[in-house]
Short mmCIF file of C-alpha atoms and ligand atoms in Angstrom, two decimals:
data_model
loop_
_atom_site.label_atom_id
_atom_site.label_comp_id
_atom_site.label_asym_id
_atom_site.label_seq_id
_atom_site.Cartn_x
_atom_site.Cartn_y
_atom_site.Cartn_z
CA MET A 21 26.23 10.58 -1.48
CA ASP A 22 27.21 8.96 1.90
CA ALA A 23 25.90 5.00 2.06
CA VAL A 24 23.10 4.63 4.50
CA GLU A 25 23.47 1.85 6.85
CA VAL A 26 20.47 0.04 8.98
CA GLY A 27 20.15 -2.74 10.99
CA PRO A 28 17.69 -4.61 13.29
CA LEU A 29 16.24 -2.39 15.76
CA VAL A 30 15.07 -4.36 18.97
CA GLY A 31 14.20 -3.04 22.23
CA GLY A 32 15.20 0.72 21.25
CA GLN A 33 18.52 -0.22 20.39
CA GLU A 34 20.14 -1.04 17.06
CA GLU A 35 21.56 -4.52 16.95
CA GLU A 36 24.78 -6.08 14.73
CA GLY A 37 22.38 -8.23 12.85
CA THR A 38 23.77 -10.98 10.41
CA GLY A 39 25.54 -10.36 7.12
CA ALA A 40 24.92 -6.73 5.28
CA SER A 41 23.18 -6.88 2.11
CA ARG A 42 23.99 -4.17 -0.61
CA VAL A 43 21.07 -1.96 -1.79
CA GLU A 44 21.93 -0.54 -5.21
CA ASN A 45 20.04 2.32 -7.21
CA PRO A 46 18.30 0.57 -10.14
CA GLY A 47 18.72 3.28 -12.00
CA ARG A 48 22.53 3.36 -11.85
CA PHE A 49 23.77 -0.50 -12.02
CA GLY A 50 26.71 -0.61 -9.23
CA GLU A 51 25.78 2.34 -7.09
CA LEU A 52 25.57 1.50 -3.31
CA VAL A 53 22.80 3.25 -1.93
CA GLY A 54 23.46 1.73 1.59
CA LEU A 55 23.50 -1.76 3.30
CA ALA A 56 21.11 -3.40 5.51
CA ARG A 57 22.13 -5.47 8.08
CA ALA A 58 19.38 -8.47 8.54
CA ALA A 59 18.06 -9.84 11.42
CA ASP A 60 17.68 -13.36 12.45
CA ALA A 61 15.70 -15.45 15.00
CA GLY A 62 17.38 -14.24 18.32
CA SER A 63 16.51 -10.53 17.16
CA VAL A 64 13.18 -11.66 16.18
CA ASP A 65 12.37 -12.85 19.42
CA ARG A 66 13.91 -10.05 21.49
CA ALA A 67 12.33 -7.50 19.38
CA VAL A 68 8.94 -9.09 20.09
CA ARG A 69 9.48 -9.59 23.75
CA ALA A 70 10.56 -6.25 24.17
CA ALA A 71 7.40 -5.05 22.37
CA GLU A 72 5.05 -6.90 24.37
CA GLU A 73 6.73 -5.46 27.72
CA ALA A 74 6.30 -1.64 26.34
CA GLN A 75 2.94 -2.37 25.18
CA ARG A 76 1.10 -2.66 28.21
CA GLU A 77 1.99 0.52 29.72
CA TRP A 78 1.37 2.38 26.43
CA ALA A 79 -2.22 0.74 26.05
CA ALA A 80 -3.07 2.04 29.71
CA ALA A 81 -1.69 5.49 28.63
CA PRO A 82 -4.26 8.04 28.02
CA THR A 83 -5.36 8.41 24.56
CA GLU A 84 -4.65 11.76 24.35
CA SER A 85 -0.96 11.06 25.18
CA ARG A 86 -0.47 8.65 22.50
CA THR A 87 -1.90 10.98 20.08
CA ALA A 88 0.46 13.94 21.19
CA LEU A 89 3.33 11.33 20.78
CA LEU A 90 2.25 10.31 16.84
CA THR A 91 1.88 13.83 16.24
CA THR A 92 5.28 14.40 17.13
CA VAL A 93 6.37 11.47 15.17
CA ALA A 94 4.63 13.29 11.80
CA ASP A 95 6.45 16.48 12.40
CA ARG A 96 9.92 14.71 12.97
CA ILE A 97 9.05 12.84 9.61
CA ASP A 98 7.91 16.34 7.96
CA ALA A 99 11.17 17.74 9.31
CA ASP A 100 13.32 15.05 7.74
CA VAL A 101 11.80 14.80 4.45
CA GLU A 102 14.84 15.66 2.26
CA ARG A 103 16.89 12.85 3.82
CA LEU A 104 13.93 10.35 3.64
CA ALA A 105 13.17 11.07 0.26
CA LEU A 106 16.54 10.97 -1.18
CA VAL A 107 17.30 7.43 0.06
CA LEU A 108 13.91 6.66 -1.07
CA ALA A 109 14.41 7.90 -4.31
CA ARG A 110 17.18 5.99 -5.00
CA GLU A 111 16.80 2.67 -3.49
CA VAL A 112 13.17 2.45 -5.08
CA GLY A 113 13.52 4.53 -8.66
CA THR A 114 10.84 6.60 -7.51
CA PRO A 115 11.25 10.33 -9.12
CA LEU A 116 12.70 12.53 -6.39
CA ALA A 117 9.47 14.80 -6.45
CA GLN A 118 7.15 11.96 -6.07
CA ALA A 119 9.41 10.34 -3.15
CA ARG A 120 8.67 13.58 -1.16
CA GLY A 121 5.14 13.34 -1.54
CA GLU A 122 5.70 9.75 -0.08
CA VAL A 123 7.19 10.97 2.97
CA ALA A 124 4.25 13.49 3.46
CA ALA A 125 1.70 11.04 2.95
CA ALA A 126 3.28 9.03 5.67
CA ALA A 127 3.39 12.09 8.16
CA GLY A 128 -0.06 12.42 7.12
CA ALA A 129 -0.87 8.92 7.97
CA PHE A 130 0.70 9.84 11.41
CA ARG A 131 -1.53 12.88 11.60
CA ASN A 132 -4.63 11.07 10.19
CA ALA A 133 -4.27 8.46 12.96
CA ALA A 134 -4.34 10.74 15.70
CA SER A 135 -6.98 12.64 14.63
CA LEU A 136 -9.19 9.73 14.46
CA ALA A 137 -8.32 8.04 17.73
CA ALA A 138 -10.66 9.76 20.38
CA GLU A 139 -13.73 8.96 18.47
CA VAL A 140 -12.76 5.43 17.55
CA LEU A 141 -11.54 4.75 21.08
CA GLU A 142 -14.53 5.97 22.71
CA ASP A 143 -16.51 3.55 25.06
CA ARG A 144 -19.98 3.00 24.02
CA ARG A 145 -23.00 2.20 26.39
CA PRO A 146 -25.94 1.32 24.39
CA LEU A 147 -27.89 0.39 27.33
CA ASP A 148 -27.72 1.02 31.35
CA GLY A 149 -25.45 -1.92 32.35
CA ILE A 150 -23.62 -2.45 29.17
CA ARG A 151 -19.97 -0.91 28.42
CA VAL A 152 -18.37 -1.90 25.23
CA ARG A 153 -14.79 -1.04 25.19
CA ARG A 154 -12.15 -1.05 22.87
CA ARG A 155 -9.17 -2.36 23.33
CA PRO A 156 -5.68 -2.98 21.34
CA ILE A 157 -4.57 -6.48 20.08
CA GLY A 158 -1.32 -6.51 21.52
CA VAL A 159 2.16 -6.85 19.37
CA VAL A 160 1.34 -6.27 15.73
CA ALA A 161 3.55 -7.35 12.96
CA GLY A 162 3.95 -5.15 9.85
CA ILE A 163 5.19 -6.78 6.81
CA VAL A 164 5.65 -4.33 3.74
CA PRO A 165 6.61 -4.62 0.04
CA TRP A 166 9.16 -2.59 -1.81
CA ASN A 167 7.24 -0.31 -4.29
CA ALA A 168 5.97 2.43 -1.86
CA PRO A 169 7.41 1.40 1.90
CA LEU A 170 7.31 4.51 3.84
CA VAL A 171 3.62 5.28 3.23
CA LEU A 172 2.57 1.37 3.32
CA ALA A 173 4.33 1.15 6.53
CA ALA A 174 3.08 4.15 8.24
CA GLN A 175 -0.44 2.76 7.02
CA LYS A 176 0.08 0.16 9.27
CA ALA A 177 2.19 1.65 12.11
CA ALA A 178 -0.03 4.60 13.00
CA PRO A 179 -3.44 3.33 13.51
CA ALA A 180 -1.81 0.03 15.35
CA LEU A 181 0.13 2.85 17.69
CA VAL A 182 -2.49 5.12 18.30
CA THR A 183 -5.17 2.46 19.64
CA GLY A 184 -2.65 0.80 21.62
CA ASN A 185 -0.59 -1.59 20.31
CA ALA A 186 3.05 -2.29 19.70
CA PHE A 187 4.73 -2.38 16.24
CA VAL A 188 7.20 -4.36 14.78
CA LEU A 189 7.99 -3.87 11.20
CA LYS A 190 9.69 -6.25 8.48
CA PRO A 191 10.61 -4.13 5.72
CA SER A 192 11.30 -5.61 2.17
CA PRO A 193 15.01 -6.80 1.42
CA LEU A 194 14.38 -5.04 -1.71
CA ALA A 195 13.93 -1.24 -0.09
CA PRO A 196 14.96 -1.47 3.32
CA LEU A 197 16.59 1.80 3.83
CA ALA A 198 14.33 4.92 4.02
CA VAL A 199 11.74 3.00 5.91
CA GLY A 200 14.36 1.36 8.48
CA LEU A 201 15.35 5.38 8.94
CA LEU A 202 11.85 6.15 9.17
CA ALA A 203 11.36 3.25 11.90
CA ARG A 204 14.06 4.73 13.70
CA ILE A 205 12.43 8.36 13.85
CA VAL A 206 9.41 6.80 14.95
CA ALA A 207 10.77 4.46 17.56
CA ASP A 208 13.08 7.54 19.22
CA ALA A 209 9.59 9.40 19.52
CA LEU A 210 7.87 6.61 21.30
CA PRO A 211 8.55 4.23 24.57
CA ALA A 212 11.61 2.24 24.12
CA GLY A 213 11.03 -1.06 22.91
CA LEU A 214 7.39 -0.01 21.39
CA VAL A 215 8.45 0.01 17.95
CA ALA A 216 10.81 -2.39 16.15
CA SER A 217 12.14 -3.06 12.51
CA LEU A 218 13.43 -6.46 11.58
CA PRO A 219 15.47 -6.18 8.02
CA GLY A 220 15.71 -9.44 6.28
CA GLY A 221 13.72 -11.65 3.99
CA GLY A 222 10.89 -14.02 3.93
CA ASP A 223 12.62 -16.25 6.75
CA VAL A 224 12.24 -12.82 8.76
CA GLY A 225 8.64 -12.64 8.03
CA THR A 226 7.93 -16.25 8.74
CA ALA A 227 9.77 -15.93 12.13
CA LEU A 228 7.78 -13.07 13.00
CA VAL A 229 4.44 -14.45 11.81
CA ASP A 230 5.30 -18.02 13.93
CA HIS A 231 5.78 -15.98 17.22
CA PRO A 232 3.38 -16.63 19.85
CA LEU A 233 3.30 -13.20 21.14
CA VAL A 234 2.37 -11.94 17.58
CA ARG A 235 -1.31 -11.16 17.75
CA LYS A 236 -2.14 -10.03 14.45
CA VAL A 237 -0.03 -9.89 10.87
CA SER A 238 -0.86 -7.18 8.82
CA PHE A 239 0.69 -7.34 5.38
CA THR A 240 0.68 -5.86 2.36
CA GLY A 241 2.40 -8.08 -0.95
CA GLY A 242 1.46 -10.49 -3.37
CA GLY A 243 -1.23 -13.14 -2.94
CA PRO A 244 1.12 -16.28 -3.02
CA THR A 245 3.04 -14.79 0.54
CA ALA A 246 -0.26 -13.86 1.88
CA ARG A 247 -1.37 -17.67 1.69
CA ALA A 248 2.18 -18.76 3.12
CA ILE A 249 1.36 -16.31 5.84
CA MET A 250 -2.20 -17.33 6.45
CA GLU A 251 -1.12 -20.87 6.55
CA ARG A 252 1.63 -20.18 9.18
CA ALA A 253 -0.63 -18.04 11.22
CA ALA A 254 -3.05 -21.00 11.46
CA ALA A 255 -1.00 -22.53 14.22
CA THR A 256 -1.19 -20.04 16.60
CA LEU A 257 -4.89 -18.44 15.33
CA THR A 258 -2.92 -15.53 14.80
CA ARG A 259 -5.26 -12.62 13.01
CA VAL A 260 -4.41 -11.66 9.66
CA HIS A 261 -4.64 -8.45 7.51
CA PHE A 262 -3.98 -8.51 3.70
CA GLU A 263 -3.40 -5.76 1.50
CA LEU A 264 -2.47 -7.44 -1.93
CA GLY A 265 -2.41 -7.40 -5.89
CA GLY A 266 -4.87 -5.38 -8.08
CA ASN A 267 -6.11 -5.60 -11.59
CA ASP A 268 -7.55 -2.40 -11.48
CA PRO A 269 -10.08 -1.78 -14.71
CA ALA A 270 -11.05 1.57 -15.91
CA ILE A 271 -14.08 1.78 -17.85
CA ILE A 272 -14.91 4.88 -19.93
CA LEU A 273 -18.15 5.42 -20.85
CA ASP A 274 -19.45 6.82 -24.27
CA ASP A 275 -19.74 10.39 -22.96
CA ALA A 276 -16.70 10.69 -21.07
CA ASP A 277 -14.48 13.85 -21.62
CA LEU A 278 -11.66 11.75 -23.68
CA ALA A 279 -8.87 14.00 -23.55
CA ASP A 280 -8.98 14.59 -20.08
CA THR A 281 -9.72 10.54 -19.36
CA ALA A 282 -6.38 10.29 -21.44
CA GLU A 283 -4.39 12.63 -19.37
CA ARG A 284 -5.66 11.25 -15.84
CA ILE A 285 -4.85 7.81 -17.16
CA ALA A 286 -1.78 8.22 -18.44
CA LEU A 287 -0.57 9.50 -14.83
CA SER A 288 -2.55 7.17 -12.66
CA ALA A 289 -1.16 3.88 -14.89
CA PHE A 290 2.59 5.08 -14.89
CA ARG A 291 2.94 6.68 -11.64
CA ARG A 292 6.16 5.06 -10.23
CA SER A 293 6.55 3.17 -13.64
CA GLY A 294 3.17 1.45 -12.87
CA GLN A 295 4.41 0.00 -9.98
CA VAL A 296 1.40 0.60 -7.68
CA CYS A 297 -1.17 -1.73 -6.38
CA TYR A 298 -4.43 0.33 -7.18
CA ALA A 299 -2.82 2.12 -10.79
CA VAL A 300 -5.21 1.59 -13.62
CA LYS A 301 -3.95 -1.69 -15.21
CA ARG A 302 -6.68 -2.40 -18.07
CA VAL A 303 -8.66 0.06 -19.91
CA TYR A 304 -12.22 -0.69 -21.19
CA VAL A 305 -13.36 1.79 -24.26
CA PRO A 306 -16.30 1.94 -26.46
CA ARG A 307 -15.37 0.31 -29.91
CA SER A 308 -16.92 3.51 -31.71
CA LEU A 309 -14.35 5.44 -29.69
CA ALA A 310 -11.49 3.48 -29.17
CA GLY A 311 -9.22 5.19 -32.33
CA GLU A 312 -10.14 8.53 -30.78
CA PHE A 313 -9.02 7.52 -27.04
CA VAL A 314 -5.85 5.57 -28.08
CA GLU A 315 -4.87 8.64 -29.77
CA LEU A 316 -5.23 10.75 -27.19
CA LEU A 317 -3.71 8.30 -24.54
CA GLU A 318 -0.75 7.90 -26.81
CA ARG A 319 -0.22 11.60 -26.77
CA ALA A 320 -0.62 11.73 -23.39
CA VAL A 321 1.65 8.56 -22.04
CA ASP A 322 4.16 9.87 -24.62
CA ALA A 323 4.68 12.96 -22.25
CA HIS A 324 6.66 10.75 -19.76
CA VAL A 325 9.96 11.17 -19.45
CA VAL A 326 11.88 7.99 -18.29
CA GLY A 327 15.01 8.32 -16.57
CA ASP A 328 17.26 8.76 -13.22
CA SER A 329 15.19 9.44 -10.04
CA LEU A 330 17.22 12.47 -8.87
CA ASP A 331 16.72 14.11 -12.77
CA GLU A 332 14.01 16.74 -12.15
CA ARG A 333 12.47 16.43 -15.48
CA VAL A 334 11.96 12.71 -14.75
CA THR A 335 8.40 11.63 -14.65
CA MET A 336 9.17 7.71 -14.49
CA GLY A 337 12.25 6.16 -12.98
CA PRO A 338 13.59 2.84 -13.40
CA VAL A 339 11.68 -0.61 -12.46
CA ASN A 340 12.77 -1.61 -9.10
CA ASN A 341 14.26 -4.88 -9.44
CA ARG A 342 14.95 -7.37 -12.36
CA GLY A 343 12.34 -9.62 -11.78
CA GLN A 344 9.81 -6.96 -12.23
CA PHE A 345 11.57 -5.44 -15.63
CA ASP A 346 11.85 -8.97 -16.97
CA LEU A 347 7.99 -10.03 -16.39
CA VAL A 348 6.96 -6.83 -18.01
CA ALA A 349 9.43 -7.16 -20.90
CA GLY A 350 8.20 -10.49 -21.34
CA LEU A 351 4.59 -9.49 -21.51
CA ALA A 352 5.27 -6.75 -23.97
CA ALA A 353 7.22 -9.32 -26.03
CA ASP A 354 4.39 -11.89 -25.88
CA ALA A 355 2.01 -9.62 -26.75
CA ARG A 356 4.04 -8.44 -29.98
CA ALA A 357 4.65 -11.93 -30.79
CA SER A 358 1.04 -12.87 -30.66
CA GLY A 359 0.44 -9.92 -33.04
CA ARG A 360 -0.84 -7.30 -30.71
CA ASP A 361 0.19 -3.59 -31.33
CA VAL A 362 2.38 -2.44 -28.56
CA ARG A 363 3.75 1.17 -28.66
CA ARG A 364 6.60 1.92 -26.86
CA LEU A 365 6.48 5.63 -25.91
CA GLY A 366 7.66 8.08 -23.74
CA GLU A 367 11.24 10.27 -23.75
CA GLN A 368 14.64 9.12 -22.80
CA ALA A 369 16.26 11.45 -20.26
CA ASP A 370 19.23 10.57 -20.88
CA PRO A 371 19.87 7.99 -23.79
CA ALA A 372 23.39 7.55 -23.19
CA SER A 373 22.94 5.96 -19.79
CA TRP A 374 19.68 4.22 -20.68
CA ASP A 375 21.22 0.82 -20.46
CA ARG A 376 22.88 1.46 -17.25
CA GLY A 377 19.55 1.20 -15.52
CA LEU A 378 16.41 -1.02 -15.11
CA PHE A 379 15.03 1.75 -17.48
CA ALA A 380 11.63 0.49 -19.47
CA ARG A 381 9.37 2.87 -21.66
CA PRO A 382 5.69 3.46 -21.25
CA SER A 383 4.03 1.12 -23.27
CA LEU A 384 0.14 0.71 -24.47
CA VAL A 385 -1.11 -2.45 -26.03
CA VAL A 386 -3.87 -0.38 -27.74
CA ASP A 387 -5.41 -3.65 -29.25
CA ALA A 388 -5.63 -5.83 -26.19
CA GLY A 389 -8.29 -8.72 -26.24
CA PRO A 390 -10.20 -9.55 -23.28
CA GLU A 391 -8.34 -12.37 -22.51
CA ASP A 392 -5.02 -11.47 -23.60
CA GLU A 393 -2.22 -12.53 -20.47
CA THR A 394 -1.36 -8.61 -20.63
CA VAL A 395 -5.11 -8.03 -19.25
CA ARG A 396 -5.42 -11.16 -16.83
CA VAL A 397 -2.51 -10.74 -14.98
CA GLU A 398 -1.23 -7.92 -12.66
CA GLN A 399 1.82 -6.39 -14.61
CA PHE A 400 3.01 -4.06 -11.92
CA GLY A 401 4.98 -2.38 -14.56
CA PRO A 402 4.56 0.29 -17.24
CA LEU A 403 2.52 -1.88 -19.72
CA LEU A 404 -1.08 -1.10 -20.31
CA PRO A 405 -3.38 -2.78 -22.70
CA VAL A 406 -6.36 -1.10 -24.01
CA VAL A 407 -9.54 -3.42 -24.95
CA ALA A 408 -12.33 -1.96 -26.82
CA TYR A 409 -15.83 -2.97 -25.80
CA ASP A 410 -19.58 -3.22 -27.53
CA GLY A 411 -21.90 -2.42 -24.91
CA LEU A 412 -21.86 -1.59 -21.28
CA ASP A 413 -22.97 -4.71 -19.76
CA GLU A 414 -20.23 -6.51 -21.55
CA ALA A 415 -17.45 -4.02 -20.04
CA VAL A 416 -18.66 -4.38 -16.22
CA ARG A 417 -18.65 -8.11 -17.24
CA LEU A 418 -15.35 -8.01 -18.25
CA ALA A 419 -14.02 -5.53 -15.57
CA ASN A 420 -15.64 -8.03 -12.87
CA ALA A 421 -14.17 -11.25 -14.47
CA THR A 422 -11.15 -11.66 -12.13
CA GLU A 423 -9.67 -12.53 -9.08
CA TYR A 424 -8.66 -9.38 -8.10
CA GLY A 425 -10.93 -6.49 -6.43
CA LEU A 426 -8.87 -3.32 -5.42
CA ALA A 427 -9.70 -0.46 -7.28
CA SER A 428 -11.46 0.72 -10.30
CA SER A 429 -12.60 3.94 -12.04
CA VAL A 430 -15.48 4.95 -14.16
CA TRP A 431 -14.97 7.89 -16.75
CA SER A 432 -18.14 10.11 -17.77
CA THR A 433 -19.35 13.59 -17.99
CA ASP A 434 -22.94 12.30 -16.43
CA GLU A 435 -22.06 11.60 -12.79
CA GLU A 436 -25.23 9.63 -12.00
CA ARG A 437 -24.56 7.23 -15.08
CA ALA A 438 -21.11 6.37 -13.56
CA LEU A 439 -22.62 6.22 -9.96
CA ASP A 440 -24.62 3.44 -11.60
CA VAL A 441 -21.86 1.71 -13.34
CA ALA A 442 -19.68 2.23 -10.33
CA GLU A 443 -22.19 0.46 -8.30
CA ARG A 444 -22.02 -2.69 -10.28
CA ILE A 445 -18.20 -3.30 -9.84
CA GLU A 446 -16.65 -5.51 -7.48
CA ALA A 447 -13.62 -3.91 -5.82
CA GLY A 448 -12.67 -2.46 -2.75
CA VAL A 449 -12.64 1.21 -4.27
CA THR A 450 -13.99 2.89 -7.42
CA PHE A 451 -12.91 6.00 -8.56
CA VAL A 452 -14.89 8.73 -10.78
CA ASN A 453 -13.25 10.52 -13.48
CA GLY A 454 -9.75 10.17 -11.33
CA HIS A 455 -8.00 7.09 -9.95
CA VAL A 456 -5.90 8.39 -7.02
CA LEU A 457 -6.25 8.54 -3.58
CA THR A 458 -6.10 12.12 -2.22
CA ALA A 459 -5.71 13.29 0.98
CA GLU A 460 -8.99 13.33 1.94
CA GLY A 461 -9.39 10.13 0.53
CA GLN A 462 -6.73 9.05 3.08
CA LEU A 463 -8.24 10.17 5.67
CA THR A 464 -11.97 8.98 5.09
CA ILE A 465 -11.97 6.13 2.72
CA PRO A 466 -11.74 2.72 3.66
CA PHE A 467 -8.85 1.29 1.61
CA GLY A 468 -8.49 -2.37 0.52
CA GLY A 469 -9.60 -5.30 -1.70
CA VAL A 470 -12.24 -7.71 -2.08
CA LYS A 471 -11.99 -11.31 -3.31
CA GLN A 472 -8.18 -11.83 -3.77
CA SER A 473 -7.11 -8.25 -3.47
CA GLY A 474 -7.11 -8.29 0.49
CA MET A 475 -8.60 -8.94 3.74
CA GLY A 476 -9.59 -5.92 6.40
CA TRP A 477 -9.49 -2.36 5.71
CA GLU A 478 -6.43 0.45 5.65
CA ASN A 479 -6.87 4.19 6.49
CA SER A 480 -10.03 6.08 7.77
CA ALA A 481 -11.49 5.20 11.03
CA VAL A 482 -12.48 1.73 9.81
CA GLY A 483 -8.34 1.39 9.49
CA LEU A 484 -8.05 1.78 13.23
CA ASP A 485 -10.73 -0.56 14.10
CA GLU A 486 -8.62 -3.40 12.37
CA TYR A 487 -6.16 -3.41 15.39
CA LEU A 488 -8.53 -3.15 18.36
CA ASP A 489 -10.74 -5.93 20.11
CA HIS A 490 -14.02 -5.04 22.00
CA HIS A 491 -14.00 -5.79 25.57
CA SER A 492 -18.08 -5.90 26.56
CA ILE A 493 -18.82 -5.45 30.23
CA HIS A 494 -22.57 -6.65 31.06
CA VAL A 495 -23.35 -6.03 34.48
CA GLN A 496 -26.70 -8.51 35.26
CA ARG A 497 -28.25 -7.49 38.63
CA MET A 498 -29.61 -9.79 40.91
CA PRO A 499 -33.45 -9.37 41.67
CA SER A 500 -32.82 -9.45 45.34
CA LYS A 501 -30.34 -6.85 44.76
CA GLN A 502 -32.88 -4.59 42.75
CA LYS A 503 -35.36 -5.18 45.22
CA GLU A 504 -33.10 -4.06 47.83
CA GLY A 505 -32.14 -1.04 45.64
CA SER A 506 -35.51 -0.40 45.19
CA ARG A 507 -36.63 0.11 48.76
P1 NAD B 2 5.75 -9.95 -1.42
O1 NAD B 2 4.80 -10.70 -1.22
O2 NAD B 2 6.91 -10.58 -2.37
O3 NAD B 2 6.88 -9.39 -0.58
C1 NAD B 2 6.26 -8.56 0.66
C2 NAD B 2 6.85 -8.69 1.68
O4 NAD B 2 6.56 -10.07 2.62
C3 NAD B 2 8.36 -8.76 1.77
O5 NAD B 2 8.73 -7.87 3.12
C4 NAD B 2 8.85 -10.18 2.07
O6 NAD B 2 10.13 -10.18 2.35
C5 NAD B 2 7.76 -10.49 2.83
N1 NAD B 2 7.96 -11.86 2.68
C6 NAD B 2 7.99 -12.95 1.57
N2 NAD B 2 8.02 -14.18 2.03
C7 NAD B 2 7.19 -14.11 3.22
C8 NAD B 2 6.69 -15.31 4.00
N3 NAD B 2 7.05 -16.49 3.46
N4 NAD B 2 6.52 -14.75 5.25
C9 NAD B 2 6.15 -13.47 5.78
N5 NAD B 2 6.84 -12.36 5.03
C10 NAD B 2 7.15 -12.82 3.77
O7 NAD B 2 5.43 -8.81 -2.41
P2 NAD B 2 6.37 -7.63 -3.59
O8 NAD B 2 6.95 -8.15 -4.52
O9 NAD B 2 7.55 -6.83 -2.43
O10 NAD B 2 5.22 -6.54 -3.67
C11 NAD B 2 4.48 -6.46 -4.70
C12 NAD B 2 2.84 -6.95 -4.26
O11 NAD B 2 2.25 -6.04 -3.38
C13 NAD B 2 2.07 -6.87 -5.80
O12 NAD B 2 1.34 -7.82 -5.89
C14 NAD B 2 1.45 -5.43 -5.23
O13 NAD B 2 0.01 -5.53 -5.92
C15 NAD B 2 1.18 -5.81 -3.80
N6 NAD B 2 0.92 -4.52 -3.35
C16 NAD B 2 -0.26 -4.00 -2.63
C17 NAD B 2 -0.82 -3.16 -2.02
C18 NAD B 2 -2.10 -2.88 -1.43
O14 NAD B 2 -2.28 -1.77 -0.79
N7 NAD B 2 -3.16 -3.92 -1.48
C19 NAD B 2 0.35 -1.79 -1.69
C20 NAD B 2 1.26 -2.24 -2.16
C21 NAD B 2 1.77 -3.66 -3.28
#
């Protein structure tokens, strides 16, 4: 397969950039997927200035012409699904079928934003003489991580663009290729300069955050980076929007359908090898059912096939990077050393090439305690702790005893009971009898985190609001004029 090359996309043109970094397949050590030429401070400045220039005309265009162009973007992404999915699968390690799903979800984000724009952008006239208009913010910087780069970038670019902003993307150096190709598709369909993409590391992100013409930073990634961004953004009072990590609890009630619950949790927790911000990351099960549930969960998790992302049988690809791989291996080793029962499950698709990639088997800590490290941290990998609880109040207390608050789930055959528990959970989203964002959910649910899991919301009409200011025009008539008028 040919290597892909991406570079800084500035003012509609690809620039030379600085040194090219190799992006390798995490499932085949040494296999080059492509090269990413990094941006520098000069390209950041040129990109932001070109975006600001293009944004004025874009904001003045009728909403229908912007929505039409976003629909064109969605069609072009769909038409390129095979190329994008293949690059994504090889650079991130996402199994190919799931990578195709991510491309479709990225296209869906553009369609959703287009379908919601007219209503969100409509002027409001609450009283005679008062008009409340919606206005774009200006140049928006979108900084994204490596785990699902296409959909995470599209979830920012689509609402920002349809509401009349310009968009400058900063991909992760761990997955810059597919999203660089996506940026090119989006940029080519829209006015020159409106969309830019700046590969590179934290220094490029910092230069973007510092740029005085960037009016908002929409960031998805880890808490420590968000803190650094917030500090720097304070200098120019640039708005920030954060989608951060989670430690999603799944609370199983005593009347849950244990077999179906085990199947669904095994899918949610280990999808993309657990590298999903809102995956199930800890399970709470009634103590009296723990034995039966663990047996069912073990069977469901054992059905995963781990291996090369292009192997059609594979349900879990490699872990994306060495840091993440070592973190999860260390957590499992520490749990085992402290006496916990850690079960390594799943089938190795190709045992002969196992050591030639960052492959990790899906693992369960079947007797975790509520204070264990595996329960308290965001593992972001294929390791899931199961904690037994004695009363529902205790389960809710443990679920909420964290600074995270992204998603969560409640499992029960009694929907009313599940809803009562759901209402007590501190999270941006609580699922009942599932733990996945569906296509309808992506259109209608404001997605985001409470507490230290985030600030601001993506998807749905609320997600468009994040990229708009208000501009109120209030006509305050002079008494004399009113009299004249009434004559
Ligand atoms: P990260 O915070 O290390 O990096 C994210 C992005 O920020 C990268 O593009 C990186 O180059 C850039 N960056 C690094 N330092 C910067 C700085 N000082 N200024 C500006 N930009 C900088 O995160 P990661 O390791 O790539 O991703 C994993 C994290 O992302 C996990 O915590 C995960 O839960 C979270 N995540 C959250 C969501 C969500 O929607 N809530 C979705 C996916 C991932």
